[in-house]
Short mmCIF file of C-alpha atoms in Angstrom, two decimals:
data_model
loop_
_atom_site.label_atom_id
_atom_site.label_comp_id
_atom_site.label_asym_id
_atom_site.label_seq_id
_atom_site.Cartn_x
_atom_site.Cartn_y
_atom_site.Cartn_z
CA MET A 650 5.00 -43.11 55.98
CA HIS A 651 8.65 -42.13 56.21
CA LEU A 652 10.68 -40.99 53.21
CA ARG A 653 13.90 -42.91 53.09
CA LEU A 654 16.82 -41.14 51.49
CA PRO A 655 19.53 -43.14 49.80
CA LYS A 656 22.30 -44.15 52.20
CA THR A 657 25.00 -43.51 49.65
CA ARG A 658 26.10 -39.89 49.72
CA ARG A 659 26.50 -39.72 45.95
CA TYR A 660 22.92 -40.80 45.33
CA ARG A 661 21.65 -38.30 47.89
CA ILE A 662 23.46 -35.51 46.01
CA TYR A 663 21.88 -36.71 42.76
CA LEU A 664 18.47 -36.63 44.41
CA TYR A 665 19.03 -33.12 45.77
CA LEU A 666 20.15 -31.89 42.37
CA LEU A 667 17.17 -33.50 40.65
CA SER A 668 14.78 -32.00 43.19
CA THR A 669 16.37 -28.60 42.76
CA LEU A 670 16.07 -28.92 38.98
CA ILE A 671 12.40 -29.87 39.24
CA ILE A 672 11.71 -26.92 41.56
CA LEU A 673 13.57 -24.49 39.32
CA THR A 674 11.76 -25.84 36.24
CA ALA A 675 8.41 -25.45 37.99
CA LEU A 676 9.32 -21.90 39.00
CA ASP A 677 10.44 -21.15 35.43
CA LEU A 678 7.20 -22.48 34.01
CA LEU A 679 5.23 -20.52 36.60
CA ILE A 680 7.08 -17.29 35.76
CA ALA A 681 6.67 -17.93 32.02
CA ARG A 682 2.96 -18.52 32.58
CA LEU A 683 2.55 -15.38 34.69
CA LEU A 684 4.37 -13.25 32.10
CA ARG A 685 1.88 -14.42 29.48
CA HIS A 686 -0.79 -12.38 31.24
CA ILE A 687 -1.71 -9.35 29.13
CA THR A 688 -2.62 -6.06 30.78
CA LEU A 689 -5.31 -4.35 28.73
CA ALA A 690 -4.27 -0.70 28.44
CA PRO A 691 -3.59 1.84 25.70
CA ASP A 692 0.19 1.47 26.12
CA THR A 693 0.04 -2.31 25.65
CA THR A 694 -2.92 -3.27 23.47
CA HIS A 695 -3.74 0.23 22.12
CA ILE A 696 -7.47 -0.61 22.35
CA THR A 697 -9.26 -2.31 25.23
CA THR A 698 -12.58 -3.17 23.59
CA PRO A 699 -14.11 -5.18 22.02
CA LEU A 700 -12.67 -8.43 23.33
CA LEU A 701 -12.34 -11.97 22.03
CA PRO A 702 -13.40 -14.96 24.16
CA ASN A 703 -9.76 -15.43 25.26
CA GLY A 704 -9.78 -11.91 26.76
CA THR A 705 -7.55 -10.25 24.15
CA PRO A 706 -8.72 -7.32 22.00
CA ASP A 707 -10.80 -8.08 18.91
CA TYR A 708 -8.79 -5.96 16.50
CA LEU A 709 -10.64 -7.25 13.44
CA THR A 710 -14.01 -6.04 14.71
CA ALA A 711 -12.48 -2.71 15.76
CA ILE A 712 -11.04 -2.09 12.27
CA ASN A 713 -14.23 -3.06 10.47
CA ALA A 714 -16.28 -0.84 12.79
CA GLN A 715 -14.00 2.11 12.09
CA LEU A 716 -14.07 1.64 8.30
CA SER A 717 -17.80 1.00 8.09
CA ALA A 718 -18.85 4.08 10.07
CA GLY A 719 -21.24 6.10 7.93
CA VAL A 720 -21.30 3.53 5.12
CA THR A 721 -24.72 2.65 3.69
CA PRO A 722 -25.86 0.41 0.81
CA ASP A 723 -26.54 3.57 -1.20
CA ASN A 724 -23.14 5.25 -0.79
CA ASN A 725 -20.87 2.17 -0.75
CA ALA A 726 -19.05 1.89 -4.10
CA ALA A 727 -17.98 -1.65 -3.22
CA ILE A 728 -21.51 -2.98 -3.72
CA PRO A 729 -21.81 -2.16 -7.45
CA LEU A 730 -18.13 -3.10 -7.84
CA ILE A 731 -18.85 -6.60 -6.51
CA THR A 732 -21.86 -6.82 -8.84
CA LEU A 733 -19.73 -5.71 -11.79
CA LEU A 734 -16.68 -7.90 -11.22
CA GLY A 735 -18.35 -10.88 -9.54
CA PRO A 736 -16.26 -13.80 -8.24
CA GLN A 737 -13.02 -12.53 -9.85
CA LEU A 738 -12.84 -9.93 -7.08
CA PHE A 739 -12.19 -12.73 -4.57
CA ALA A 740 -9.52 -15.42 -4.55
CA ASP A 741 -11.54 -17.75 -2.33
CA PRO A 742 -15.28 -18.53 -2.81
CA ALA A 743 -15.70 -18.90 0.96
CA VAL A 744 -14.32 -15.40 1.49
CA ALA A 745 -16.61 -14.10 -1.27
CA ASN A 746 -19.65 -15.60 0.46
CA ASP A 747 -18.60 -14.27 3.90
CA THR A 748 -17.96 -10.81 2.45
CA CYS A 749 -21.31 -10.66 0.68
CA ALA A 750 -23.10 -11.93 3.78
CA ALA A 751 -21.50 -9.13 5.84
CA LEU A 752 -22.70 -6.60 3.25
CA GLN A 753 -26.13 -8.25 3.09
CA LEU A 754 -25.65 -9.19 -0.55
CA PRO A 755 -26.33 -12.47 -2.35
CA PRO A 756 -23.22 -14.49 -3.26
CA PRO A 757 -21.46 -13.00 -6.31
CA VAL A 758 -22.26 -14.59 -9.66
CA GLU A 759 -20.39 -14.50 -12.94
CA SER A 760 -21.76 -11.91 -15.35
CA PRO A 761 -22.76 -13.20 -18.81
CA HIS A 762 -20.44 -10.52 -20.22
CA PRO A 763 -17.74 -10.09 -17.56
CA PHE A 764 -15.02 -7.48 -17.71
CA ILE A 765 -11.76 -9.10 -18.81
CA ILE A 766 -8.36 -7.48 -18.39
CA PHE A 767 -6.44 -6.95 -21.62
CA GLU A 768 -3.89 -9.71 -21.02
CA ARG A 769 -6.59 -12.36 -20.61
CA TRP A 770 -8.59 -10.99 -23.55
CA TYR A 771 -5.50 -11.16 -25.74
CA GLU A 772 -4.81 -14.77 -24.73
CA GLN A 773 -8.40 -15.72 -25.59
CA HIS A 774 -8.23 -14.09 -29.02
CA HIS A 775 -4.65 -15.18 -29.78
CA PRO A 776 -4.36 -18.71 -28.34
CA ASP A 777 -1.13 -19.32 -30.25
CA ALA A 778 0.61 -16.27 -28.82
CA HIS A 779 2.15 -18.32 -25.96
CA ASP A 780 1.74 -15.56 -23.37
CA GLN A 781 3.35 -12.98 -25.66
CA PHE A 782 1.07 -9.96 -25.72
CA PRO A 783 1.59 -6.23 -26.23
CA ASP A 784 2.62 -4.45 -23.06
CA LEU A 785 0.26 -1.50 -22.84
CA ASP A 786 2.25 -0.10 -19.92
CA ASN A 787 5.62 -0.14 -21.66
CA PRO A 788 6.87 3.48 -21.58
CA ALA A 789 8.13 3.16 -25.17
CA THR A 790 4.80 2.00 -26.71
CA ASN A 791 2.45 3.01 -23.95
CA ILE A 792 -1.17 3.90 -24.74
CA THR A 793 -2.24 4.27 -21.11
CA PHE A 794 -0.64 7.72 -21.04
CA HIS A 795 -0.45 8.80 -24.69
CA PRO A 796 -3.19 9.43 -27.29
CA TRP A 797 -3.53 6.63 -29.85
CA GLN A 798 -5.47 5.59 -32.93
CA PRO A 799 -7.25 2.23 -33.45
CA ALA A 800 -5.25 1.64 -36.62
CA ASP A 801 -2.04 1.69 -34.56
CA HIS A 802 -3.35 -0.71 -31.88
CA PRO A 803 -6.17 -2.83 -33.38
CA ASP A 804 -6.17 -5.39 -30.57
CA ALA A 805 -6.46 -2.69 -27.93
CA ALA A 806 -9.30 -1.10 -29.91
CA ALA A 807 -11.19 -4.41 -30.13
CA TRP A 808 -10.70 -5.08 -26.42
CA LEU A 809 -11.82 -1.55 -25.57
CA HIS A 810 -14.99 -2.05 -27.62
CA ASP A 811 -15.83 -5.10 -25.49
CA ALA A 812 -14.90 -3.29 -22.27
CA ASN A 813 -16.96 -0.12 -22.88
CA PRO A 814 -20.04 -1.23 -20.87
CA ALA A 815 -17.85 -2.13 -17.88
CA ILE A 816 -16.01 1.20 -18.10
CA ASP A 817 -19.35 3.05 -18.13
CA ALA A 818 -20.44 1.11 -15.03
CA PHE A 819 -17.07 1.82 -13.43
CA ASP A 820 -17.54 5.55 -14.01
CA GLN A 821 -20.94 5.47 -12.30
CA LEU A 822 -19.87 3.45 -9.26
CA THR A 823 -16.90 5.74 -8.59
CA ARG A 824 -19.36 8.61 -8.13
CA ARG A 825 -20.39 7.06 -4.82
CA THR A 826 -18.77 8.62 -1.77
CA ARG A 827 -17.63 5.63 0.30
CA TYR A 828 -15.89 2.29 -0.24
CA TYR A 829 -16.07 -0.52 2.29
CA ILE A 830 -15.34 -4.22 1.99
CA PRO A 831 -14.98 -5.85 5.44
CA LEU A 832 -11.80 -7.61 6.43
CA ILE A 833 -12.39 -11.34 6.58
CA VAL A 834 -10.29 -13.79 8.60
CA THR A 835 -10.96 -17.51 8.15
CA ASN A 836 -8.11 -18.67 10.41
CA PRO A 837 -9.55 -20.18 13.62
CA ASP A 838 -6.78 -18.43 15.58
CA HIS A 839 -8.22 -15.08 14.44
CA ILE A 840 -4.83 -13.85 13.20
CA LEU A 841 -5.10 -10.44 11.58
CA ILE A 842 -1.94 -11.13 9.56
CA GLU A 843 -4.02 -13.59 7.52
CA THR A 844 -6.65 -11.07 6.53
CA HIS A 845 -8.28 -11.75 3.17
CA ILE A 846 -8.53 -8.66 0.98
CA PRO A 847 -10.21 -8.25 -2.43
CA ASN A 848 -8.24 -9.11 -5.53
CA THR A 849 -7.01 -5.73 -6.73
CA ALA A 850 -5.97 -6.94 -10.21
CA PRO A 851 -9.44 -6.55 -11.80
CA ILE A 852 -9.87 -3.13 -10.14
CA ARG A 853 -6.57 -2.01 -11.64
CA GLY A 854 -7.63 -3.55 -14.95
CA LEU A 855 -10.83 -1.50 -14.96
CA ALA A 856 -8.90 1.65 -14.11
CA ASN A 857 -6.40 0.98 -16.90
CA ALA A 858 -9.28 0.44 -19.31
CA ALA A 859 -10.67 3.85 -18.35
CA LEU A 860 -7.24 5.42 -18.89
CA ILE A 861 -6.87 3.79 -22.29
CA ARG A 862 -10.33 4.95 -23.32
CA ALA A 863 -9.39 8.44 -22.13
CA THR A 864 -6.25 8.58 -24.30
CA ARG A 865 -8.27 7.21 -27.23
CA ARG A 866 -10.83 9.99 -26.70
CA ILE A 867 -8.07 12.61 -26.59
CA ALA A 868 -6.91 11.45 -30.01
CA SER A 869 -10.51 11.69 -31.31
CA HIS A 870 -10.91 15.24 -29.87
CA ASP A 871 -13.50 14.17 -27.25
CA LEU A 872 -11.76 15.95 -24.36
CA ASP A 873 -14.82 16.15 -22.10
CA GLY A 874 -15.33 12.39 -22.40
CA ALA A 875 -11.62 11.81 -21.78
CA TRP A 876 -11.74 13.93 -18.64
CA GLN A 877 -14.69 11.96 -17.26
CA ASP A 878 -12.70 8.74 -17.69
CA LEU A 879 -9.66 10.26 -16.00
CA LEU A 880 -11.79 11.56 -13.14
CA ALA A 881 -13.20 8.05 -12.62
CA VAL A 882 -9.66 6.76 -12.02
CA HIS A 883 -8.90 9.63 -9.63
CA ARG A 884 -12.11 8.85 -7.76
CA ILE A 885 -11.42 5.12 -7.43
CA SER A 886 -7.95 5.89 -6.07
CA ARG A 887 -9.55 8.11 -3.42
CA LEU A 888 -12.21 5.53 -2.60
CA LEU A 889 -9.64 2.76 -2.19
CA SER A 890 -7.30 4.98 -0.20
CA ASN A 891 -9.93 6.14 2.27
CA GLY A 892 -11.87 2.88 2.52
CA SER A 893 -9.13 0.28 2.56
CA ALA A 894 -7.65 -1.23 5.69
CA THR A 895 -4.35 -2.56 4.39
CA LEU A 896 -1.12 -1.08 3.13
CA ILE A 897 -1.36 -3.21 -0.04
CA GLU A 898 -4.64 -1.57 -1.02
CA GLN A 899 -3.25 1.87 -0.26
CA LEU A 900 -0.27 1.15 -2.50
CA VAL A 901 -2.71 0.21 -5.27
CA ALA A 902 -4.54 3.48 -4.67
CA ALA A 903 -1.26 5.41 -4.94
CA ALA A 904 -0.39 3.56 -8.16
CA LEU A 905 -3.78 4.39 -9.69
CA GLU A 906 -3.42 8.04 -8.67
CA THR A 907 0.02 8.11 -10.27
CA SER A 908 -1.35 6.64 -13.51
CA ALA A 909 -4.29 9.05 -13.61
CA ALA A 910 -2.07 12.08 -12.97
CA THR A 911 0.34 10.95 -15.68
CA ALA A 912 -2.52 10.57 -18.17
CA ASP A 913 -3.84 14.00 -17.11
CA VAL A 914 -0.74 15.52 -18.68
CA ALA A 915 -1.67 14.04 -22.07
CA LEU A 916 -5.00 15.84 -21.84
CA ALA A 917 -3.39 19.06 -20.58
CA GLN A 918 -1.00 19.07 -23.54
CA SER A 919 -3.71 18.45 -26.14
CA PRO A 920 -3.90 21.36 -28.62
CA ASP A 921 -7.70 21.08 -28.47
CA LEU A 922 -7.91 21.94 -24.75
CA THR A 923 -9.53 25.31 -24.07
CA PRO A 924 -8.68 27.56 -21.11
CA ASP A 925 -12.15 26.97 -19.66
CA GLN A 926 -11.69 23.20 -19.88
CA ALA A 927 -8.27 23.48 -18.23
CA ARG A 928 -9.69 25.55 -15.38
CA ARG A 929 -12.53 23.04 -14.96
CA CYS A 930 -10.03 20.17 -14.75
CA ILE A 931 -8.09 22.03 -12.04
CA ALA A 932 -11.29 22.71 -10.10
CA ASP A 933 -12.40 19.08 -10.37
CA LEU A 934 -9.03 17.81 -9.13
CA ARG A 935 -9.04 20.18 -6.18
CA ALA A 936 -12.60 19.20 -5.27
CA LEU A 937 -11.73 15.50 -4.95
CA THR A 938 -11.54 13.91 -1.51
CA PRO A 939 -7.85 13.86 -0.51
CA LEU A 940 -5.97 10.58 -0.50
CA SER A 941 -5.91 9.08 2.96
CA PRO A 942 -2.34 9.09 4.34
CA MET A 943 -0.64 5.74 4.74
CA ALA A 944 0.10 6.84 8.29
CA ARG A 945 -3.55 6.01 9.09
CA THR A 946 -3.15 2.38 8.07
CA LEU A 947 0.23 2.09 9.77
CA ASN A 948 -1.34 3.45 12.94
CA THR A 949 -4.26 1.00 12.86
CA THR A 950 -4.22 -2.17 10.76
CA GLU A 951 -0.45 -2.58 10.58
CA ARG A 952 -0.05 -1.83 14.30
CA TYR A 953 -2.99 -4.04 15.21
CA SER A 954 -1.65 -6.94 13.15
CA LEU A 955 1.55 -7.17 15.20
CA LEU A 956 -0.25 -6.51 18.49
CA ASN A 957 -2.81 -9.18 17.60
CA PHE A 958 -0.08 -11.70 16.81
CA THR A 959 1.72 -10.99 20.09
CA CYS A 960 -1.51 -11.23 22.11
CA THR A 961 -2.32 -14.54 20.40
CA ALA A 962 1.19 -15.82 21.18
CA ALA A 963 0.63 -14.90 24.83
CA ALA A 964 -2.69 -16.73 24.86
CA ARG A 965 -1.55 -19.83 22.95
CA GLY A 966 2.06 -20.04 24.10
CA THR A 967 5.47 -19.37 22.62
CA PRO A 968 5.72 -22.75 20.78
CA TRP A 969 2.72 -21.72 18.67
CA ALA A 970 4.41 -18.39 17.85
CA MET A 971 7.63 -20.18 16.88
CA ARG A 972 5.81 -22.55 14.52
CA TYR A 973 3.86 -19.70 12.96
CA MET A 974 6.84 -17.38 12.46
CA GLN A 975 8.88 -20.17 10.90
CA ALA A 976 6.01 -20.79 8.48
CA ILE A 977 5.70 -17.16 7.33
CA THR A 978 9.31 -15.94 7.50
CA ASP A 979 12.70 -17.15 6.31
CA ASN A 980 13.89 -17.67 9.87
CA SER A 981 14.95 -21.17 10.84
CA PHE A 982 15.18 -22.49 14.37
CA PRO A 983 17.34 -25.22 15.93
CA PRO A 984 15.77 -28.71 15.96
CA GLY A 985 13.45 -29.13 18.90
CA SER A 986 13.36 -25.44 19.69
CA LYS A 987 9.59 -25.35 19.34
CA TRP A 988 9.12 -27.37 22.51
CA TYR A 989 11.89 -26.08 24.73
CA CYS A 990 10.99 -22.44 24.09
CA VAL A 991 8.08 -23.07 26.45
CA PHE A 992 10.64 -22.63 29.23
CA ILE A 993 11.65 -19.14 28.04
CA PRO A 994 9.79 -16.48 30.09
CA ILE A 995 8.76 -13.76 27.64
CA ALA A 996 7.71 -10.39 29.01
CA TYR A 997 4.65 -10.00 26.78
CA ASN A 998 3.54 -6.69 28.26
CA HIS A 999 7.01 -5.28 27.57
CA ALA A 1000 6.82 -6.66 24.02
CA LEU A 1001 3.47 -4.96 23.45
CA ARG A 1002 4.73 -1.64 24.82
CA SER A 1003 7.77 -1.84 22.55
CA ILE A 1004 5.59 -2.57 19.51
CA ASN A 1005 3.40 0.44 20.28
CA ALA A 1006 6.46 2.64 20.75
CA PHE A 1007 7.87 1.46 17.42
CA TYR A 1008 4.60 2.17 15.62
CA ASP A 1009 4.38 5.59 17.24
CA GLN A 1010 7.78 6.36 15.71
CA LEU A 1011 6.79 4.86 12.35
CA THR A 1012 3.57 6.87 12.25
CA ALA A 1013 5.54 10.02 13.05
CA ALA A 1014 7.93 9.23 10.20
CA ALA A 1015 5.04 8.64 7.80
CA SER A 1016 3.38 11.90 8.86
CA ALA A 1017 6.49 14.10 8.68
CA PRO A 1018 5.86 17.02 6.29
CA LYS A 1019 9.50 17.07 5.16
CA PHE A 1020 10.70 14.06 3.21
CA SER A 1021 14.20 14.35 4.67
CA ASP A 1022 12.73 14.22 8.20
CA SER A 1023 10.65 11.18 7.25
CA VAL A 1024 13.74 9.39 5.91
CA ALA A 1025 15.76 10.26 9.02
CA LEU A 1026 13.05 9.02 11.39
CA GLN A 1027 12.63 5.78 9.44
CA SER A 1028 16.38 5.25 9.37
CA ALA A 1029 16.68 5.78 13.13
CA LEU A 1030 13.86 3.30 13.77
CA ASN A 1031 15.34 0.70 11.42
CA ASN A 1032 18.75 1.11 13.05
CA HIS A 1033 17.22 0.62 16.47
CA ILE A 1034 15.43 -2.58 15.45
CA ASN A 1035 18.59 -3.85 13.74
CA ALA A 1036 20.49 -3.19 16.97
CA LEU A 1037 17.95 -5.29 18.86
CA ALA A 1038 18.51 -8.09 16.37
CA GLN A 1039 22.24 -8.11 17.21
CA ARG A 1040 21.64 -8.99 20.86
CA ASN A 1041 21.87 -12.61 22.02
CA ILE A 1042 18.88 -14.79 21.24
CA LEU A 1043 17.90 -15.27 24.90
CA THR A 1044 17.63 -11.51 25.42
CA ARG A 1045 15.60 -11.15 22.22
CA PHE A 1046 13.15 -13.74 23.47
CA THR A 1047 12.85 -12.74 27.11
CA THR A 1048 12.14 -9.11 26.20
CA GLY A 1049 9.69 -10.14 23.48
CA ASP A 1050 11.59 -8.01 20.96
CA VAL A 1051 11.80 -11.10 18.75
CA PHE A 1052 8.30 -10.33 17.42
CA SER A 1053 9.25 -6.82 16.30
CA ILE A 1054 12.55 -7.99 14.84
CA TRP A 1055 10.89 -10.60 12.65
CA LEU A 1056 7.57 -8.99 11.79
CA PHE A 1057 8.00 -5.21 11.87
CA PRO A 1058 7.39 -3.82 8.36
CA SER A 1059 9.78 -1.81 6.21
CA VAL A 1060 7.74 0.91 4.52
CA ASN A 1061 10.37 3.21 3.04
CA ARG A 1062 9.39 2.49 -0.56
CA ALA A 1063 5.68 2.67 0.23
CA LEU A 1064 6.01 6.16 1.69
CA GLU A 1065 8.10 7.25 -1.30
CA ARG A 1066 5.36 6.09 -3.67
CA GLU A 1067 2.70 7.85 -1.65
CA ARG A 1068 4.58 11.16 -1.81
CA ALA A 1069 5.35 10.64 -5.51
CA ALA A 1070 1.65 10.07 -6.28
CA LEU A 1071 0.72 13.33 -4.54
CA GLN A 1072 3.54 15.11 -6.39
CA ARG A 1073 2.31 13.88 -9.77
CA THR A 1074 -1.18 15.19 -9.05
CA ASP A 1075 0.31 18.56 -8.07
CA ILE A 1076 2.27 18.66 -11.33
CA ALA A 1077 -0.80 17.60 -13.35
CA GLN A 1078 -2.60 20.69 -12.02
CA LEU A 1079 0.37 22.79 -13.11
CA ALA A 1080 0.15 21.23 -16.58
CA PHE A 1081 -3.48 22.36 -16.88
CA ALA A 1082 -2.60 25.82 -15.56
CA LEU A 1083 0.30 26.16 -18.01
CA ALA A 1084 -1.99 25.07 -20.87
CA ALA A 1085 -4.55 27.72 -19.95
CA TYR A 1086 -1.85 30.38 -19.56
CA HIS A 1087 -0.37 29.54 -22.96
CA ALA A 1088 -3.80 29.69 -24.61
CA ASP A 1089 -4.40 33.10 -23.07
CA HIS A 1090 -0.92 34.60 -23.62
CA HIS A 1091 0.49 32.53 -26.53
CA ALA A 1092 3.62 31.78 -24.50
CA TYR A 1093 4.60 30.05 -21.28
CA PRO A 1094 5.46 32.18 -18.22
CA ASP A 1095 9.06 32.77 -17.19
CA SER A 1096 8.24 31.42 -13.73
CA LEU A 1097 5.32 29.69 -12.04
CA GLN A 1098 4.27 32.77 -10.07
CA PRO A 1099 2.08 34.25 -12.87
CA LEU A 1100 -0.16 31.16 -12.52
CA LEU A 1101 -1.08 32.16 -8.97
CA PHE A 1102 -4.70 33.25 -8.43
CA ALA A 1103 -5.53 33.53 -12.13
CA TYR A 1104 -5.16 29.78 -12.68
CA LEU A 1105 -4.24 28.17 -9.35
CA PRO A 1106 -5.09 29.23 -5.78
CA THR A 1107 -1.62 28.06 -4.65
CA ILE A 1108 1.60 27.01 -6.37
CA PRO A 1109 2.60 23.53 -5.20
CA ASN A 1110 6.08 22.99 -3.80
CA ASP A 1111 8.47 20.10 -4.31
CA ARG A 1112 7.24 17.53 -1.78
CA PHE A 1113 10.68 15.91 -1.65
CA ALA A 1114 12.87 19.01 -1.36
CA ASP A 1115 10.45 21.19 0.64
CA ALA A 1116 11.34 23.93 -1.86
CA PRO A 1117 9.88 25.36 -5.08
CA LEU A 1118 9.60 22.99 -8.03
CA GLN A 1119 12.20 23.30 -10.76
CA TYR A 1120 10.80 25.12 -13.79
CA HIS A 1121 12.38 26.15 -17.08
CA ALA A 1122 10.55 27.47 -20.14
CA THR A 1123 10.74 29.17 -23.50
CA ALA A 1124 7.81 30.62 -25.39
CA ASP A 1125 6.68 27.19 -26.61
CA THR A 1126 8.41 24.65 -24.35
CA TYR A 1127 8.67 23.97 -20.65
CA VAL A 1128 9.85 21.45 -18.10
CA VAL A 1129 8.71 21.36 -14.48
CA TYR A 1130 9.87 18.74 -12.02
CA SER A 1131 10.50 17.56 -8.50
CA ILE A 1132 13.95 16.25 -7.64
CA GLY A 1133 12.38 12.99 -6.39
CA PRO A 1134 13.31 10.57 -3.60
CA ASN A 1135 17.06 10.60 -4.27
CA LEU A 1136 17.03 14.36 -3.49
CA LYS A 1137 19.31 15.01 -6.49
CA ASP A 1138 18.55 17.32 -9.38
CA ASP A 1139 18.64 15.00 -12.41
CA ALA A 1140 17.62 17.74 -14.85
CA GLY A 1141 14.08 16.46 -15.10
CA ARG A 1142 15.03 12.91 -16.11
CA ASP A 1143 13.14 9.97 -14.60
CA ARG A 1144 13.77 6.23 -14.51
CA ALA A 1145 12.21 5.67 -17.93
CA SER A 1146 14.38 8.28 -19.65
CA SER A 1147 17.80 6.92 -18.75
CA LYS A 1148 19.68 3.64 -18.45
CA GLN A 1149 22.26 4.95 -16.00
CA THR A 1150 22.88 3.27 -12.65
CA PRO A 1151 21.58 4.31 -10.22
CA PRO A 1152 18.72 5.65 -12.35
CA PRO A 1153 17.50 9.24 -12.09
CA ASP A 1154 14.18 9.62 -10.33
CA ASP A 1155 12.95 13.15 -10.96
CA ILE A 1156 9.17 13.49 -11.24
CA ALA A 1157 8.71 15.65 -14.31
CA ILE A 1158 6.50 16.82 -17.13
CA SER A 1159 7.77 18.62 -20.19
CA LEU A 1160 6.68 19.88 -23.56
CA PRO A 1161 7.95 18.41 -25.76
CA PRO A 1162 8.60 15.21 -23.77
CA LEU A 1163 12.21 14.62 -22.76
CA THR A 1164 14.03 11.94 -24.73
CA PRO A 1165 16.66 9.58 -23.34
CA PRO A 1166 20.16 11.11 -23.60
CA THR A 1167 22.70 9.79 -26.11
CA ALA A 1168 26.44 10.11 -26.30
CA SER A 1169 26.22 12.51 -29.23
CA GLN A 1170 23.19 14.42 -27.97
CA PRO A 1171 23.26 15.03 -24.23
CA THR A 1172 20.01 16.09 -22.62
CA THR A 1173 19.64 19.81 -22.06
CA VAL A 1174 16.95 21.58 -20.10
CA ARG A 1175 15.99 25.07 -21.05
#
């Protein structure tokens, strides 16, 4: 059979051009397909085992294996927590069943007397309130951090009476040494971004109930009972921090630690506190398991989430990645772009190496001892990713940097909150030491140095300034503070004590408490 070319020269040219186009398209598709091959190596996938059926790393199994190491039914605080909170700990019944099956537990059932957070309790007892309920966390009327009497807050007292059994159970479960709830992914694509985590609202509600009972006990002179409630909140923050796999859970842990340390100050400033009790509180705080650094989660789950997404995009094709990213981000794409992007050859190995390099830098920023160094490293990384975003769209796609540009996390505020939580716990220990010193000497020291050895093994520094904490005192008053994330000395004033813009952000304790400044009475620090 002979191939007959068109006799007309113009048609022959058209045929040559069409043939060339078909060949080039085939070569483009071949190159795009070859570039989708993932090389399993530490610099690309970070881990090389275990593997999914499609040959990419099984990051979910790797994370769960890491978190569950050494966990047993007897030491896992999550097991009694699931029993206590039941289905409200999970947003999806299917996830609840999968989680309990992984922990070899029966499906969670509703308790006949479940713990109810204050807001829901108030709505049940005041159906005509139309969602208007007292804000227990309002700094102006707050009872989470300040001693209170039932006569002043009758609704809180009634709710606390109903919550007492749950708070007692909460105290006991926090005495366990580990916390592990497996990550569950129900998406058939096995996308780690869609991990289901426990509902943290009831956990925070339980912790707040313990804090409120603690401040109630301070007012009724039961300081030992108050301290046990405060310790329970410190313990749950440690359990969540060390056992959780996600940044969200670690932020909750930091928030709980901040709340507990703030309430510690109310106990430290109680006139009933004895020097021996103060020393015992310091010893108990120092004996707690340290909070796990957020750098750990950034280095594992957060890194693995973006690597997993990129590996899945390589396995399923760029059109799948385009559809998914448009669904979860605010980015919009030109009409039809989801099909023609199949022709764009993306260097997936290069993309994976870039992601790992970015997370190496982010982990270094999160681990930097000096806050100023952490900020500088984060800023440099953000500037670099923003510079990548300014390049033309074809370059962003072919290099695979598009995945980092759209999905790389911004964690500046998270790292600030982590450092602030640690700073508040440091300052809470100082509050106990100052209370013991005052009881022994009937005055506060002129500096923090006299607290060394007799009350504290070390004097904590300002975690933001990498310098000594600010301290001013008279015989019967004191203020001690960190200059906070803005690195400015705001004379011990925090966000709650001023309406100025931008607000001050010192992390402070004082006796008596600082009051917001007025035009006629400016704040002074002695």
